[in-house]
CSV table of C-alpha atoms in Angstrom, one decimal:
chain,number,residue,atom,x,y,z
A,1,ALA,CA,-11.9,-12.6,2.9
A,2,GLN,CA,-11.7,-9.3,4.9
A,3,SER,CA,-12.0,-6.0,3.0
A,4,VAL,CA,-12.4,-2.2,3.6
A,5,THR,CA,-14.7,0.0,1.9
A,6,GLN,CA,-13.7,3.6,1.6
A,7,LEU,CA,-17.0,6.0,1.3
A,8,GLY,CA,-16.2,8.8,-1.3
A,9,SER,CA,-13.4,8.8,-4.0
A,10,HIS,CA,-12.9,12.4,-3.6
A,11,VAL,CA,-13.4,14.8,-0.7
A,12,SER,CA,-12.9,18.5,-0.7
A,13,VAL,CA,-12.5,20.7,2.4
A,14,SER,CA,-11.4,24.2,2.9
A,15,GLU,CA,-8.1,24.9,4.6
A,16,GLY,CA,-8.6,24.9,8.5
A,17,ALA,CA,-11.9,22.8,8.1
A,18,LEU,CA,-12.2,19.3,9.7
A,19,VAL,CA,-11.1,16.2,7.5
A,20,LEU,CA,-13.2,13.3,7.6
A,21,LEU,CA,-12.3,10.3,5.5
A,22,ARG,CA,-14.5,7.3,6.0
A,23,CYS,CA,-13.5,3.6,6.1
A,24,ASN,CA,-15.4,0.7,7.0
A,25,TYR,CA,-14.2,-3.1,7.3
A,26,SER,CA,-16.0,-6.2,6.9
A,27,SER,CA,-14.9,-8.8,9.5
A,28,SER,CA,-16.4,-10.7,12.3
A,29,VAL,CA,-13.2,-10.3,14.2
A,30,PRO,CA,-11.3,-7.0,14.7
A,31,PRO,CA,-8.7,-7.0,12.1
A,32,TYR,CA,-5.5,-4.9,11.8
A,33,LEU,CA,-6.2,-1.7,10.2
A,34,PHE,CA,-4.1,0.9,8.7
A,35,TRP,CA,-4.2,4.4,6.9
A,36,TYR,CA,-1.7,5.2,4.2
A,37,VAL,CA,-1.2,8.4,2.4
A,38,GLN,CA,0.2,8.8,-1.0
A,39,TYR,CA,1.5,12.1,-2.3
A,40,PRO,CA,1.8,12.7,-6.1
A,41,ASN,CA,4.5,10.6,-7.7
A,42,GLN,CA,5.3,9.0,-4.6
A,43,GLY,CA,4.9,5.6,-2.6
A,44,LEU,CA,2.7,5.1,0.4
A,45,GLN,CA,3.5,6.5,3.9
A,46,LEU,CA,1.9,5.0,7.0
A,47,LEU,CA,-0.2,7.4,8.8
A,48,LEU,CA,-1.3,5.3,11.7
A,49,LYS,CA,-2.2,1.8,12.5
A,50,TYR,CA,-4.8,0.1,14.8
A,51,THR,CA,-3.2,-2.3,17.3
A,52,SER,CA,-6.0,-3.1,19.5
A,53,ALA,CA,-4.3,-1.2,22.5
A,54,ALA,CA,-6.7,1.9,22.2
A,55,THR,CA,-9.6,2.8,20.1
A,56,LEU,CA,-8.4,6.2,19.3
A,57,VAL,CA,-5.2,6.0,17.4
A,58,LYS,CA,-3.0,9.0,16.8
A,59,GLY,CA,-0.9,9.3,13.8
A,60,ILE,CA,1.5,11.6,12.0
A,61,ASN,CA,0.8,15.2,10.7
A,62,GLY,CA,-2.1,15.5,13.2
A,63,PHE,CA,-4.3,12.6,11.9
A,64,GLU,CA,-6.2,10.3,14.2
A,65,ALA,CA,-8.5,7.5,13.8
A,66,GLU,CA,-11.2,5.8,16.0
A,67,PHE,CA,-12.0,2.1,15.7
A,68,LYS,CA,-15.7,1.4,16.5
A,69,LYS,CA,-16.4,-2.1,16.6
A,70,SER,CA,-20.2,-1.7,16.6
A,71,GLU,CA,-20.0,0.2,13.5
A,72,THR,CA,-17.2,-1.7,11.9
A,73,SER,CA,-15.5,1.7,10.9
A,74,PHE,CA,-12.0,3.2,11.2
A,75,HIS,CA,-12.6,6.8,10.0
A,76,LEU,CA,-9.6,9.0,9.7
A,77,THR,CA,-9.9,12.6,11.1
A,78,LYS,CA,-7.9,15.8,11.3
A,79,PRO,CA,-9.2,19.0,13.1
A,80,SER,CA,-7.8,21.4,10.7
A,81,ALA,CA,-6.9,20.7,7.2
A,82,HIS,CA,-3.6,22.2,5.6
A,83,MET,CA,-2.8,22.7,1.9
A,84,SER,CA,0.0,20.0,2.4
A,85,ASP,CA,-2.6,17.5,3.3
A,86,ALA,CA,-3.8,17.1,-0.3
A,87,ALA,CA,-3.0,13.7,-1.3
A,88,GLU,CA,-4.8,10.4,-1.7
A,89,TYR,CA,-5.6,8.3,1.4
A,90,PHE,CA,-5.9,4.5,1.5
A,91,CYS,CA,-7.4,2.4,4.2
A,92,ALA,CA,-6.1,-1.0,4.5
A,93,VAL,CA,-6.7,-4.2,6.4
A,94,ARG,CA,-4.2,-7.0,7.2
A,95,PRO,CA,-6.0,-10.2,7.9
A,96,SER,CA,-5.3,-12.1,11.3
A,97,GLY,CA,-3.7,-15.5,10.7
A,98,SER,CA,-0.9,-16.4,8.3
A,99,ALA,CA,-1.7,-14.0,5.4
A,100,ARG,CA,0.6,-11.0,5.4
A,101,GLN,CA,-0.6,-8.9,2.5
A,102,LEU,CA,-2.4,-5.8,2.9
A,103,THR,CA,-5.8,-5.4,1.3
A,104,PHE,CA,-6.5,-1.8,0.4
A,105,GLY,CA,-9.5,0.3,0.0
A,106,SER,CA,-10.2,2.1,-3.3
A,107,GLY,CA,-8.6,5.3,-2.0
A,108,THR,CA,-9.8,8.8,-1.4
A,109,GLN,CA,-8.5,11.8,-3.0
A,110,LEU,CA,-8.5,14.9,-0.6
A,111,THR,CA,-8.5,18.2,-2.0
A,112,VAL,CA,-7.8,21.2,0.3
A,113,LEU,CA,-9.3,24.5,-1.0
A,114,PRO,CA,-7.6,27.7,-0.2
B,1,LYS,CA,19.1,5.0,6.8
B,2,ALA,CA,18.2,4.8,3.1
B,3,GLY,CA,14.6,4.0,2.2
B,4,VAL,CA,13.1,1.5,0.0
B,5,THR,CA,14.8,2.0,-3.6
B,6,GLN,CA,13.1,0.9,-6.7
B,7,THR,CA,14.6,1.1,-10.1
B,8,PRO,CA,14.0,2.2,-12.9
B,9,ARG,CA,11.5,4.9,-11.9
B,10,TYR,CA,9.8,5.0,-15.3
B,11,LEU,CA,9.7,2.2,-17.9
B,12,ILE,CA,8.1,1.9,-21.5
B,13,LYS,CA,7.8,-1.2,-23.2
B,14,THR,CA,5.8,-2.8,-26.0
B,15,ARG,CA,3.2,-5.6,-26.1
B,16,GLY,CA,4.8,-9.0,-25.9
B,17,GLN,CA,8.1,-7.8,-24.4
B,18,GLN,CA,9.3,-8.7,-20.9
B,19,VAL,CA,10.3,-6.4,-18.0
B,20,THR,CA,12.3,-6.8,-14.9
B,21,LEU,CA,11.9,-4.3,-11.9
B,22,SER,CA,14.3,-4.1,-9.0
B,23,CYS,CA,13.6,-3.3,-5.4
B,24,SER,CA,16.4,-2.8,-2.7
B,25,PRO,CA,14.7,-2.9,0.9
B,26,ILE,CA,15.6,-0.8,4.0
B,27,SER,CA,18.9,-2.2,5.3
B,28,GLY,CA,18.0,-5.1,7.7
B,29,HIS,CA,14.5,-5.6,6.4
B,30,ARG,CA,14.1,-9.2,5.3
B,31,SER,CA,10.5,-9.1,3.8
B,32,VAL,CA,9.9,-7.6,0.4
B,33,SER,CA,6.2,-7.3,-0.9
B,34,TRP,CA,5.1,-6.1,-4.4
B,35,TYR,CA,1.9,-4.5,-5.2
B,36,GLN,CA,0.1,-3.2,-8.5
B,37,GLN,CA,-1.4,0.2,-8.5
B,38,THR,CA,-3.9,0.9,-11.3
B,39,PRO,CA,-6.7,3.5,-11.8
B,40,GLY,CA,-9.3,1.0,-12.2
B,41,GLN,CA,-8.2,-1.8,-9.9
B,42,GLY,CA,-6.5,0.2,-7.1
B,43,LEU,CA,-3.8,-1.3,-5.1
B,44,GLN,CA,-3.4,-5.1,-5.5
B,45,PHE,CA,-1.0,-7.5,-3.8
B,46,LEU,CA,1.3,-9.4,-6.0
B,47,PHE,CA,3.6,-11.4,-3.9
B,48,GLU,CA,5.8,-11.5,-0.8
B,49,TYR,CA,9.2,-12.8,-0.2
B,50,PHE,CA,11.2,-13.7,2.8
B,51,SER,CA,14.7,-15.1,2.9
B,52,GLU,CA,14.6,-15.9,-0.7
B,53,THR,CA,11.2,-17.6,-0.5
B,54,GLN,CA,8.0,-16.6,-1.8
B,55,ARG,CA,5.8,-16.8,1.3
B,56,ASN,CA,2.5,-15.4,-0.2
B,57,LYS,CA,0.9,-14.8,-3.6
B,58,GLY,CA,-1.9,-12.8,-4.9
B,59,ASN,CA,-4.2,-13.4,-7.6
B,60,PHE,CA,-2.1,-12.6,-10.7
B,61,PRO,CA,-1.4,-14.8,-13.6
B,62,GLY,CA,1.9,-16.8,-13.8
B,63,ARG,CA,3.4,-14.2,-16.3
B,64,PHE,CA,4.1,-12.2,-13.0
B,65,SER,CA,6.9,-13.6,-11.1
B,66,GLY,CA,9.4,-12.6,-8.6
B,67,ARG,CA,12.7,-13.6,-6.8
B,68,GLN,CA,14.6,-12.5,-3.8
B,69,PHE,CA,18.5,-12.6,-3.3
B,70,SER,CA,20.4,-13.3,-0.2
B,71,ASN,CA,20.9,-9.6,0.4
B,72,SER,CA,17.1,-9.2,0.4
B,73,ARG,CA,16.9,-7.4,-2.9
B,74,SER,CA,14.2,-8.4,-4.8
B,75,GLU,CA,13.2,-8.3,-8.6
B,76,MET,CA,9.7,-9.0,-10.2
B,77,ASN,CA,9.4,-10.0,-13.7
B,78,VAL,CA,6.5,-9.7,-16.1
B,79,SER,CA,6.6,-11.6,-19.3
B,80,THR,CA,4.6,-11.3,-22.4
B,81,LEU,CA,3.5,-7.8,-21.4
B,82,GLU,CA,-0.2,-6.8,-22.1
B,83,LEU,CA,-1.6,-3.3,-22.3
B,84,GLY,CA,-3.3,-4.0,-19.0
B,85,ASP,CA,-0.2,-4.4,-17.4
B,86,SER,CA,0.6,-0.7,-17.4
B,87,ALA,CA,0.7,0.4,-13.8
B,88,LEU,CA,2.6,1.6,-11.0
B,89,TYR,CA,4.4,-1.1,-9.3
B,90,LEU,CA,5.3,-0.5,-5.7
B,91,CYS,CA,7.6,-2.5,-3.4
B,92,ALA,CA,7.5,-2.5,0.3
B,93,SER,CA,9.7,-3.8,2.9
B,94,SER,CA,9.4,-4.8,6.4
B,95,LEU,CA,11.6,-6.4,9.0
B,96,ASP,CA,10.3,-9.8,8.8
B,97,GLY,CA,6.5,-9.5,7.9
B,98,GLY,CA,5.5,-11.8,10.5
B,99,ALA,CA,3.7,-9.4,12.8
B,100,THR,CA,0.2,-8.5,11.4
B,101,ASN,CA,0.5,-5.0,12.7
B,102,GLU,CA,4.0,-4.5,11.3
B,103,LYS,CA,4.8,-1.3,9.5
B,104,LEU,CA,5.5,-1.6,5.7
B,105,PHE,CA,7.8,0.9,4.0
B,106,PHE,CA,7.0,1.5,0.5
B,107,GLY,CA,9.3,2.6,-2.3
B,108,SER,CA,8.3,5.3,-4.9
B,109,GLY,CA,7.5,2.7,-7.3
B,110,THR,CA,8.1,2.1,-11.0
B,111,GLN,CA,5.7,3.4,-13.5
B,112,LEU,CA,5.4,0.9,-16.4
B,113,SER,CA,3.7,1.9,-19.5
B,114,VAL,CA,3.0,-0.8,-22.1
B,115,LEU,CA,2.3,0.5,-25.6
């Protein structure tokens, strides 16, 4: 079964610094990949998704992710962190074929320091 | 357009009881999925409904069940509650769930506490 691994359950950055959240997938076939964000006491919101049209995917709120097949990675980045980016971030994979559910990583809690 | 609505927002039950959670998808969306979120297990897929039929099911015991109505609203039921069922239950809707890169829209969830 396809899965994703998020390295680092907690990441702290200073306001204005680069945000890098890591996600690696396990699949011999490029899967469908997503990044979701969850703010406290809220549901999940889609940041971006990989559709195979381009390896660099731009999402909302200034986030982007690069699909690297050779490294089986789909890391999330943002050039300059803002206090409002503090949240939990989930990488997810949706297997190709008939299965329609998302398999989520364990999440990374992002703290932005003033 | 209203988002995905889940009710109730919070729920407290005792062991052995049963509970029903409700989810109203975005208007026009026909696919509804349910996920359980716990600190220990993270986000896990429960099941997915489309046109009143369960299309996909995760690895949960039979105490967890669901249904979907003709207006696409969905309910999930947990019978004989256990302490480990305490979790945030998230509902997500999409147009038809058929495309593998289709966007899911999540509700804010129902926080269930089992005492």
